[in-house]
mmCIF file of C-alpha atoms in Angstrom:
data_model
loop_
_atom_site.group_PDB
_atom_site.id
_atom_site.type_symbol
_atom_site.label_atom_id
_atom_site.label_comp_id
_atom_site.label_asym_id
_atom_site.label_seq_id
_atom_site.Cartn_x
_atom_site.Cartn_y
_atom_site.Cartn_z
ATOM 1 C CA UNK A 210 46.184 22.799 37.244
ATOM 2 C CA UNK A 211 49.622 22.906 36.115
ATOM 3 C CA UNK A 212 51.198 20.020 37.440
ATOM 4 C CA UNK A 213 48.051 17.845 36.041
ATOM 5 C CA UNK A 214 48.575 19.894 32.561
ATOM 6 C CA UNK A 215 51.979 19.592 32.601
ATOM 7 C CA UNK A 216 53.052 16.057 33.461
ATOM 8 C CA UNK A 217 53.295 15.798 30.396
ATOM 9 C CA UNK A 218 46.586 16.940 27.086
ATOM 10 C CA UNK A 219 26.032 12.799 19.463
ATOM 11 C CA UNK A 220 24.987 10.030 21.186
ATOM 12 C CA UNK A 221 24.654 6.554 18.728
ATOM 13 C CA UNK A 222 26.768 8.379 15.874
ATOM 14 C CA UNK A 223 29.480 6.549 14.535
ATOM 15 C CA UNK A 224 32.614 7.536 13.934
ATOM 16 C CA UNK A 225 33.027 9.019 10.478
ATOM 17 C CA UNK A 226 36.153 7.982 8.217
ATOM 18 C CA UNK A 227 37.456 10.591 5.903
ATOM 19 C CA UNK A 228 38.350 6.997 4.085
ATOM 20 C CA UNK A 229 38.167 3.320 4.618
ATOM 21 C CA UNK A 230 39.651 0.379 3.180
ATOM 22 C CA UNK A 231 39.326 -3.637 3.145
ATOM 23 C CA UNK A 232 43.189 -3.535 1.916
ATOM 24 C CA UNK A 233 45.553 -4.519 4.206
ATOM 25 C CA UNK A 234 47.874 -2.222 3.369
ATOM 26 C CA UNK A 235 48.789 -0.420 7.094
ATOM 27 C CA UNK A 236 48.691 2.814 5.627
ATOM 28 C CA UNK A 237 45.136 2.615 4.176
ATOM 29 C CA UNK A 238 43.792 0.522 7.188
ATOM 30 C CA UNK A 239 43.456 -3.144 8.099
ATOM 31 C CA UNK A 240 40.389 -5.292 7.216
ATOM 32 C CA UNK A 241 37.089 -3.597 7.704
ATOM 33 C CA UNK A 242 35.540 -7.094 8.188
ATOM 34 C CA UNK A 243 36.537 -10.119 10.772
ATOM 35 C CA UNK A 244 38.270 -9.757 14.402
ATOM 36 C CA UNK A 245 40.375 -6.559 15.093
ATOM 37 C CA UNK A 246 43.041 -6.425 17.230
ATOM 38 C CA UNK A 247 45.514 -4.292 18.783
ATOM 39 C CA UNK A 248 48.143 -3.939 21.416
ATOM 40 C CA UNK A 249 48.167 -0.754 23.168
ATOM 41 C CA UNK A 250 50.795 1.337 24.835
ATOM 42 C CA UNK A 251 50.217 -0.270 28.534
ATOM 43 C CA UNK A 252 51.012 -3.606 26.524
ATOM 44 C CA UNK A 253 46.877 -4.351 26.659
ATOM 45 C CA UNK A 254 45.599 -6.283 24.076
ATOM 46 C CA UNK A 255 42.717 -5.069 22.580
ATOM 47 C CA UNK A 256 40.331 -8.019 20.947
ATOM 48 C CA UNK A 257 37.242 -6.644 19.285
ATOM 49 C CA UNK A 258 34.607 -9.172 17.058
ATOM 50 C CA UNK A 259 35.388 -6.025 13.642
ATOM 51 C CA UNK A 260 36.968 -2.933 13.541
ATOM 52 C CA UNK A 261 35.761 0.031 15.555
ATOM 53 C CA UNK A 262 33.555 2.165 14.498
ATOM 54 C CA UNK A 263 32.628 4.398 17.086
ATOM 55 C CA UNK A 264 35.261 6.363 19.256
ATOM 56 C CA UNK A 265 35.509 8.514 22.211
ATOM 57 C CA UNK A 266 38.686 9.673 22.948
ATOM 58 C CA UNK A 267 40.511 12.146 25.534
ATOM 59 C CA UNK A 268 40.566 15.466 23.546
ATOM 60 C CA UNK A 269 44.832 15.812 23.206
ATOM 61 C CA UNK A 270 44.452 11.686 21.557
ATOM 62 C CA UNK A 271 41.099 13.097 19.575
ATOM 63 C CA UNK A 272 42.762 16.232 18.166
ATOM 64 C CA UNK A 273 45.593 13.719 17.227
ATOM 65 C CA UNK A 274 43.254 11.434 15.571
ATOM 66 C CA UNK A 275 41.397 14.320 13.630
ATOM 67 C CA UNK A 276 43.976 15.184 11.821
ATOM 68 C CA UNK A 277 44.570 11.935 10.071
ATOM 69 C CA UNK A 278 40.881 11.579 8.920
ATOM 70 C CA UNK A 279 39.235 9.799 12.110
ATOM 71 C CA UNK A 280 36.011 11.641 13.898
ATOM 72 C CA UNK A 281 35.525 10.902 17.324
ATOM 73 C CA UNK A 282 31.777 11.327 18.511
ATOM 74 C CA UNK A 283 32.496 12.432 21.696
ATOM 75 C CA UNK A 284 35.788 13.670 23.983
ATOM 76 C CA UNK A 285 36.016 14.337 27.028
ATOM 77 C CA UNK A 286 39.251 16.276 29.242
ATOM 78 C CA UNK A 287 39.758 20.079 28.862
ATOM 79 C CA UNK A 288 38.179 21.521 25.523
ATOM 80 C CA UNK A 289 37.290 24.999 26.343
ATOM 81 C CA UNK A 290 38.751 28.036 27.580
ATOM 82 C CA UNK A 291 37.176 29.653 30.591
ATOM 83 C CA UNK A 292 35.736 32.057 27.671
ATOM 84 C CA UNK A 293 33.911 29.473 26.012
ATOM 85 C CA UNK A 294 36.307 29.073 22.802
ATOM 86 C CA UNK A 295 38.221 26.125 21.843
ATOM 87 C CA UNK A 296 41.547 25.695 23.582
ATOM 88 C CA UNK A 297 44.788 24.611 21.661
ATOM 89 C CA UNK A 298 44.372 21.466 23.018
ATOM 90 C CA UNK A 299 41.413 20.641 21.259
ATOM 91 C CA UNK A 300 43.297 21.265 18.023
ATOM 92 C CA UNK A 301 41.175 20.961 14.620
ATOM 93 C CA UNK A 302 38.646 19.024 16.154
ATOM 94 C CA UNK A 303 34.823 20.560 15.388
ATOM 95 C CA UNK A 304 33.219 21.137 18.788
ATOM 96 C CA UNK A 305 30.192 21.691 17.097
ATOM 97 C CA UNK A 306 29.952 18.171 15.652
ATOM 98 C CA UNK A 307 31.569 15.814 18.515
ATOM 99 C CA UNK A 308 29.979 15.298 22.489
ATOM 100 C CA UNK A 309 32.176 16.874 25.116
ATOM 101 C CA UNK A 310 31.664 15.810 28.183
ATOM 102 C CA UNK A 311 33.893 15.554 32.032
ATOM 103 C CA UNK A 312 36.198 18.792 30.840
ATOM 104 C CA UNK A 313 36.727 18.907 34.820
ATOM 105 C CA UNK A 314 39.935 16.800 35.896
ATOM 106 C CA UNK A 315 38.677 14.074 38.650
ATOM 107 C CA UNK A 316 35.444 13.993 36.955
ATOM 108 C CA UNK A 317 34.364 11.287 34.356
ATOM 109 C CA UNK A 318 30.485 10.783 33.520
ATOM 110 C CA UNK A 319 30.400 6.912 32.812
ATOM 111 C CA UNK A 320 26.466 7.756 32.359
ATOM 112 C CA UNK A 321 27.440 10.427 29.197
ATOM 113 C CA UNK A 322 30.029 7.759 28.359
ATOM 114 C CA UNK A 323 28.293 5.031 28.020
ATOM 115 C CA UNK A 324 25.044 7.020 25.947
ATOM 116 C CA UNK A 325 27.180 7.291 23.263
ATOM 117 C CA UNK A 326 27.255 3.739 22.226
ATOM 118 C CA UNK A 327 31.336 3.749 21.906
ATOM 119 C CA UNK A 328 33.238 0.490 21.185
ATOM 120 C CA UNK A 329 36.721 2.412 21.717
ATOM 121 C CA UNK A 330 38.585 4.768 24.091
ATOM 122 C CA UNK A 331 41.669 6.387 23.013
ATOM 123 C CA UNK A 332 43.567 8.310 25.625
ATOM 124 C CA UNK A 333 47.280 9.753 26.617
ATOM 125 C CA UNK A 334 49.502 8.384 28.729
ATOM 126 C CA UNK A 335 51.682 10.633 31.076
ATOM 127 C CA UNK A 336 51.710 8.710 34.410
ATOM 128 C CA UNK A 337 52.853 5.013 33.972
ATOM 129 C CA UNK A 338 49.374 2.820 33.014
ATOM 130 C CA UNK A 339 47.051 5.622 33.651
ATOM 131 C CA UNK A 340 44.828 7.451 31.052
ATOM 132 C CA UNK A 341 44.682 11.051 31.253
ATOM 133 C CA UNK A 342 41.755 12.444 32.919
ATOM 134 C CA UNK A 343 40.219 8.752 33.579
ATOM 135 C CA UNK A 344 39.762 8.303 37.167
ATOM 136 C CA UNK A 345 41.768 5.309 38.539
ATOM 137 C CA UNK A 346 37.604 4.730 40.347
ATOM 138 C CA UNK A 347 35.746 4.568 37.024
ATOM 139 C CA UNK A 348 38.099 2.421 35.030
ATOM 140 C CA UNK A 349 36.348 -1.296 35.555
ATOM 141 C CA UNK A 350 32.909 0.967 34.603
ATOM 142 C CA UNK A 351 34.265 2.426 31.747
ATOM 143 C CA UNK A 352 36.313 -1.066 30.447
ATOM 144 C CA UNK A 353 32.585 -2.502 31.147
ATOM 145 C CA UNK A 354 31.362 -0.394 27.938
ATOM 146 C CA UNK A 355 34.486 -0.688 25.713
ATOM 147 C CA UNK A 356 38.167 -1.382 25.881
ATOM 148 C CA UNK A 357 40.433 1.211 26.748
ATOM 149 C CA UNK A 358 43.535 2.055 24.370
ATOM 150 C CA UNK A 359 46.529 3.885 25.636
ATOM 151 C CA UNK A 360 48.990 6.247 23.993
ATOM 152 C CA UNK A 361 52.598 6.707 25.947
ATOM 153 C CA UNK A 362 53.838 10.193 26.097
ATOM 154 C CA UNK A 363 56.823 9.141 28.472
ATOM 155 C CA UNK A 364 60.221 9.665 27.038
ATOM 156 C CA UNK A 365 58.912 9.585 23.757
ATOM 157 C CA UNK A 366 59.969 12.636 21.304
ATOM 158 C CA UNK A 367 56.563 13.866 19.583
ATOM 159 C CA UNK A 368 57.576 12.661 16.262
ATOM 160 C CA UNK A 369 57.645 8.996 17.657
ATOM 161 C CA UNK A 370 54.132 9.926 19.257
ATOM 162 C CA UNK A 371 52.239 10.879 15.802
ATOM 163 C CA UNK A 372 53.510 7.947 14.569
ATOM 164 C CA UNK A 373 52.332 6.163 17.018
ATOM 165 C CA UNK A 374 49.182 7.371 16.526
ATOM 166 C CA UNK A 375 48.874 7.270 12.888
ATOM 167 C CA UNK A 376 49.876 3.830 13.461
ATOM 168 C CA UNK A 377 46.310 3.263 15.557
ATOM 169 C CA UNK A 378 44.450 5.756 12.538
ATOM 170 C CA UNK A 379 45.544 2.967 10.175
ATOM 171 C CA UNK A 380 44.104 0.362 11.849
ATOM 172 C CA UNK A 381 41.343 1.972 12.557
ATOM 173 C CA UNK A 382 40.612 2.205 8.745
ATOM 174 C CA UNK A 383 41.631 6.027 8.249
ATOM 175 C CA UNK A 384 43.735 6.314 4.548
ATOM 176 C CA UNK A 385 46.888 7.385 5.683
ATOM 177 C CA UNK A 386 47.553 8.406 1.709
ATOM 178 C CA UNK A 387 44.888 10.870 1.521
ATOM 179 C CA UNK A 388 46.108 14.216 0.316
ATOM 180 C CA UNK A 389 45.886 16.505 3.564
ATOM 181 C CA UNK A 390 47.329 13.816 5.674
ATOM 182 C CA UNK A 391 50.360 13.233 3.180
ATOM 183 C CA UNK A 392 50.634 17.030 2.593
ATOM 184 C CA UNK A 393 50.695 17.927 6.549
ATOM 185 C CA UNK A 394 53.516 15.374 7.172
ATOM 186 C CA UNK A 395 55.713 16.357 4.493
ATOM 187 C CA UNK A 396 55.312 20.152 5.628
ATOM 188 C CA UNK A 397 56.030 18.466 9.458
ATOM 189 C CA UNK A 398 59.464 17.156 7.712
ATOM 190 C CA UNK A 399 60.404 20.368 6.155
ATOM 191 C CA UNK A 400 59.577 21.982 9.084
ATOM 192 C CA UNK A 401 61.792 19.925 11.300
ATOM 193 C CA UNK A 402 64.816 20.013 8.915
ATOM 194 C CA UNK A 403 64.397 24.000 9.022
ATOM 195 C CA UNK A 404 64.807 23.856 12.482
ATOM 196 C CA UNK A 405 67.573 21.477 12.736
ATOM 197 C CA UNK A 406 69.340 23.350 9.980
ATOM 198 C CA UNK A 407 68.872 26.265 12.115
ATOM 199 C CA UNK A 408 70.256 24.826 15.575
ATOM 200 C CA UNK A 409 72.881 23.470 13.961
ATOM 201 C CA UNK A 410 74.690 26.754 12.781
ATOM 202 C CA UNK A 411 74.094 27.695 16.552
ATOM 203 C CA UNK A 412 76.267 25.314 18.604
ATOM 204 C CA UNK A 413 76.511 26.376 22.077
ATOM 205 C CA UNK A 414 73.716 28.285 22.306
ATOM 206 C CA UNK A 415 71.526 27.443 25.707
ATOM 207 C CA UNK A 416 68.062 27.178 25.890
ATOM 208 C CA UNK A 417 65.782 26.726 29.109
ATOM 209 C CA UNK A 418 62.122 26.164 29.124
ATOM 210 C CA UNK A 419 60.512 28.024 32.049
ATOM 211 C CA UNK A 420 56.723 27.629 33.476
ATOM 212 C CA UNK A 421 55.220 29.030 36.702
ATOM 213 C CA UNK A 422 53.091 31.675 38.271
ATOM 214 C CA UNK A 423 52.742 34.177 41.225
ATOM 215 C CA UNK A 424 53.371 31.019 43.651
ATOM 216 C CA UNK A 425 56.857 29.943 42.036
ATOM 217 C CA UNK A 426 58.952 28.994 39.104
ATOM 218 C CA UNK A 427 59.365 25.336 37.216
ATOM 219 C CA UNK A 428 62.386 24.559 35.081
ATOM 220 C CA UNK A 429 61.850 22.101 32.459
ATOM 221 C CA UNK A 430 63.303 19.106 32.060
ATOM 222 C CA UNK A 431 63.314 18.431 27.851
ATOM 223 C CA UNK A 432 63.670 14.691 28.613
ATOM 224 C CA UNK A 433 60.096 14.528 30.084
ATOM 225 C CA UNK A 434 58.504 16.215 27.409
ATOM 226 C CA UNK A 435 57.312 14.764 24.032
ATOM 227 C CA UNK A 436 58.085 18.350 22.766
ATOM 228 C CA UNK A 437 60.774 19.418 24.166
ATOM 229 C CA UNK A 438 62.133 15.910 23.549
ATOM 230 C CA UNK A 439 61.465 16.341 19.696
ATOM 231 C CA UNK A 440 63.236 20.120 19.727
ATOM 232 C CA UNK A 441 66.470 18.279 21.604
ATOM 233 C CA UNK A 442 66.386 15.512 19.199
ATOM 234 C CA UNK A 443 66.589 18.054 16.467
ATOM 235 C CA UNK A 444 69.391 19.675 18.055
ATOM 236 C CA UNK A 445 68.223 22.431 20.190
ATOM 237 C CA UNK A 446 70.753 22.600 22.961
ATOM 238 C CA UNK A 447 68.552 22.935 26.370
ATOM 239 C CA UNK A 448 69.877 23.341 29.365
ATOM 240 C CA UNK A 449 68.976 20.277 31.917
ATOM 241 C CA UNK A 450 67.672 21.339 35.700
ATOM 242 C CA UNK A 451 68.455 19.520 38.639
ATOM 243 C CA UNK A 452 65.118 17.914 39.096
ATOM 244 C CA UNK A 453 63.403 15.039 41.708
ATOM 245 C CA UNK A 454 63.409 11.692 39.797
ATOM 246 C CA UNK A 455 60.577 11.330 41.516
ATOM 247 C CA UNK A 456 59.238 14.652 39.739
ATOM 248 C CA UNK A 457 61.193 14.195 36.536
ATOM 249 C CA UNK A 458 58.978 17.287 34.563
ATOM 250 C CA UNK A 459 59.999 20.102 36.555
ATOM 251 C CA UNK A 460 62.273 21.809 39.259
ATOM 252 C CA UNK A 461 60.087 23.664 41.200
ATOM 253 C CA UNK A 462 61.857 26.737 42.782
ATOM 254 C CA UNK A 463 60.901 30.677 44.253
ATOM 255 C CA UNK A 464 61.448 33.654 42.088
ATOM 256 C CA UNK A 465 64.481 34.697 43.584
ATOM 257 C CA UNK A 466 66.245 31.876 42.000
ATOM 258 C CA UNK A 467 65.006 32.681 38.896
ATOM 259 C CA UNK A 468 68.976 33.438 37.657
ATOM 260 C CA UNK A 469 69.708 29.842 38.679
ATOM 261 C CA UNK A 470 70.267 28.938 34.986
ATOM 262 C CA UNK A 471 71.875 31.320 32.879
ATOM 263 C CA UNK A 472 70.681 30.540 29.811
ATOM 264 C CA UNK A 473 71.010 32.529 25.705
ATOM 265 C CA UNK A 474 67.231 31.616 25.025
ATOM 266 C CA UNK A 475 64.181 31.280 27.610
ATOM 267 C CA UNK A 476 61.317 29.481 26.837
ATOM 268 C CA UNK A 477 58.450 30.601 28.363
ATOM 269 C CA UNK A 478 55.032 28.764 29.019
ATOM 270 C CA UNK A 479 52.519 30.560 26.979
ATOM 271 C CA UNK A 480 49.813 29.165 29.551
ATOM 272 C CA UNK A 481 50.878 31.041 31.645
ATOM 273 C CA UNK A 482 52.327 34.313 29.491
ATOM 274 C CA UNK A 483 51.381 36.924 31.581
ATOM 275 C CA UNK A 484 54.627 35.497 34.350
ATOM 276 C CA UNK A 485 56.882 36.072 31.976
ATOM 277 C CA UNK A 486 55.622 39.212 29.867
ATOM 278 C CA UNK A 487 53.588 41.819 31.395
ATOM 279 C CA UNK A 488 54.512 40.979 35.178
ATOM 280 C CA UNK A 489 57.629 40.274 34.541
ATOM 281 C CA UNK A 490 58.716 43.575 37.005
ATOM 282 C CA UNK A 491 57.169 42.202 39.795
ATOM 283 C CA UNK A 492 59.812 39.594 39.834
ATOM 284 C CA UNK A 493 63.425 41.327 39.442
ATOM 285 C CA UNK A 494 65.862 38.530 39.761
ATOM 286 C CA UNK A 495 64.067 37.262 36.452
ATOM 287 C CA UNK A 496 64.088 40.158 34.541
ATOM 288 C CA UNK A 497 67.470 40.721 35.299
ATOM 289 C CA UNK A 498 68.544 37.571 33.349
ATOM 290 C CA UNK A 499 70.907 38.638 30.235
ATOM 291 C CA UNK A 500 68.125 36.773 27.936
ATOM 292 C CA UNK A 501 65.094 38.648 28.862
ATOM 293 C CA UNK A 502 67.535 41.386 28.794
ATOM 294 C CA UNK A 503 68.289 41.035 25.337
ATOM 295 C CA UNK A 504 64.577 39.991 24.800
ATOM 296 C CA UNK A 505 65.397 36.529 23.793
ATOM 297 C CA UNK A 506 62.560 34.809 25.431
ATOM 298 C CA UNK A 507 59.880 33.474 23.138
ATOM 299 C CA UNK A 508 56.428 31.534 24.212
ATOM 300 C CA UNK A 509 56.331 27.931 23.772
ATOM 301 C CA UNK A 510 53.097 25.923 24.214
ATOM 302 C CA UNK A 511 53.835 22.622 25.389
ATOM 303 C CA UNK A 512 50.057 21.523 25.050
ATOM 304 C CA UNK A 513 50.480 21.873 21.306
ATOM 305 C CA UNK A 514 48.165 19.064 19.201
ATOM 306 C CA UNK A 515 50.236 16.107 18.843
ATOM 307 C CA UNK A 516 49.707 15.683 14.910
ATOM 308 C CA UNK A 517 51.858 16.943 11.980
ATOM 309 C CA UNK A 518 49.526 19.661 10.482
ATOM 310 C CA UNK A 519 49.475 21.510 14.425
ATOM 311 C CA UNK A 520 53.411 20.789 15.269
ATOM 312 C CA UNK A 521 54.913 22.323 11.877
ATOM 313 C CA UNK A 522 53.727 25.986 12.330
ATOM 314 C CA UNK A 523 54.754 25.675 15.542
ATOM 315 C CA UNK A 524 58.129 24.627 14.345
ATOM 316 C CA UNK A 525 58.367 27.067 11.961
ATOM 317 C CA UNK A 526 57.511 29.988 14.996
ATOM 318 C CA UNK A 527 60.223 28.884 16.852
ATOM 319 C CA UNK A 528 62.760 28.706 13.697
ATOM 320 C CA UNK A 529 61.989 32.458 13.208
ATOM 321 C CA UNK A 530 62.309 33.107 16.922
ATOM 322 C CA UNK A 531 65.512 31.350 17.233
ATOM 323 C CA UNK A 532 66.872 32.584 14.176
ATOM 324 C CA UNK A 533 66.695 36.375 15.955
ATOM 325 C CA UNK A 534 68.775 35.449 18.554
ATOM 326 C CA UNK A 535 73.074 35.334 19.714
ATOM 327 C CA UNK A 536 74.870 33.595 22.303
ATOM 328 C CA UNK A 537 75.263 35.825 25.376
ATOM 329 C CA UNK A 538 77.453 35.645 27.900
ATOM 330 C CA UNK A 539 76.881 34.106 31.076
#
């Protein structure tokens, strides 16, 4: 589960608008009448006789969506913790009030697709001109019922991503001026300035991003990440493993080379917490690292909602955890 999680996330409804527009003014929507077009991330161009209405969408691209005033009726891709609550992936989106349906990766019900009447797919991109949990098998089924539109994760800071998708909101006729929307990416600005701010009183201060479990340790590499990429950008200084271009997300080693990277800050995967906090005894070599040492190791989700209103708490966590923390030596 976590190299698919980390390569990097009603039937006949329609898809509810928190506001539409015939202006063509890109930040209240295009036309709601007359052909609708758009060129996706894969470089597919979508053609469509009016704007669509109705949207299913991969539940990272559908919590993205949600929070600029578009309401999928139905996702599909991971929604649900094994407890039955809504995981971070699914974001703001109302469970209660959208379809879910294929949460398994490998699985994709074109039947429970296709019910729901959709005229438009949105999913992520992580592997080069694949959609996220869409089956390579099902795609001429699903492109059958409606055209597919991609969103590119690769190399592409988070920032650049919500705009990106805001970008597809206002064409889609969601009003990119309404007052949550506007509030949530000024507080997304602030938010990244306080970081930046932050970072940049700390030059020289290392910081890895770890993920793993009982079977082995990954190193991140922030270049791969639209997260990490985003944090760099603002001027965290990560430190870079020696990772398989072939592989470029992680460098996959045992516990006992858990020191590998000396590092002042560790990142940890909060999927996977318990590695790094209470069983972090059973693996010696990383708890004698000077950072968990000094407890400077703080949980970073990297399946975070790709919209302003989820990134800037998150953000602002990791501007109070860093600003806790001093250089250590090596």
């Amino acid at each position: 589960m976590l190299s698919r999680r980390s390569l990097l996330l009603g039937a006949g409804a329609t898809l509810v608008l928190s506001a539409c527009s015939n202006s063509k003014d890109p930040e209240l929507g295009g036309a709601a009448t007359g052909p609708w077009e758009f060129t996706d991330d894969r470089g597919v161009k979508i053609t469509r006789p009016s704007r669509p209405t109705t949207l299913v969408a991969q539940i990272q691209s559908a919590a993205a969506v949600w929070d600029l005033g578009l309401r999928p009726v139905g996702t599909f891709g991971k929604a649900k913790k094994a407890d039955g609550t809504a995981d971070i992936l699914a974001g703001n989106v109302d469970l209660t009030k959208v379809t879910s349906f294929s949460e398994t990766w490998g699985e994709f019900s074109v039947e429970k697709f296709a019910a729901l009447k959709p005229d438009l797919l949105i999913a992520p991109i992580h592997v080069p001109q694949e959609l996220w949990y869409v089956p390579k098998e099902s795609v001429t089924a699903i492109e059958a019922i409606s055209p597919t539109l991609g969103v590119d994760y690769r190399e592409r800071s988070v920032d650049a991503v919500i705009d990106r998708y805001a970008e597809i909101a206002a064409a889609l006729g969601a009003d990119l001026k309404a007052e949550p929307v506007v509030k949530a990416k000024a507080e997304f600005a602030a938010a990244s300035k306080e970081l930046g701010d932050l970072v940049g009183k700390q030059k020289g201060l290392k910081v890895l991003f770890v993920s793993g479990g009982k079977d082995g340790l990954y190193f991140g590499n922030p270049a791969a990440f639209s997260d990490l990429s985003l944090l760099k950008k603002l001027g965290v200084g990560f430190v870079t493993p020696n990772f398989d271009p072939k592989q470029p997300h992680w460098e996959n080693v045992s516990w006992e080379l858990a020191d590998k990277y000396p590092a002042d800050v560790i990142l940890y995967d909060a999927r996977n917490a318990e590695a790094f906090t209470v069983d972090k005894a059973k693996y010696p070599t990383f708890a004698r690292l000077p950072a968990v040492r000094a407890n400077q190791l703080f949980a970073w989700n990297p399946e975070t909602p790709t919209s302003w209103a989820q990134f800037a708490p998150a953000l602002r966590q990791l501007t109070a955890d860093l600003g806790k923390v001093r250089p250590l030596s090596a």
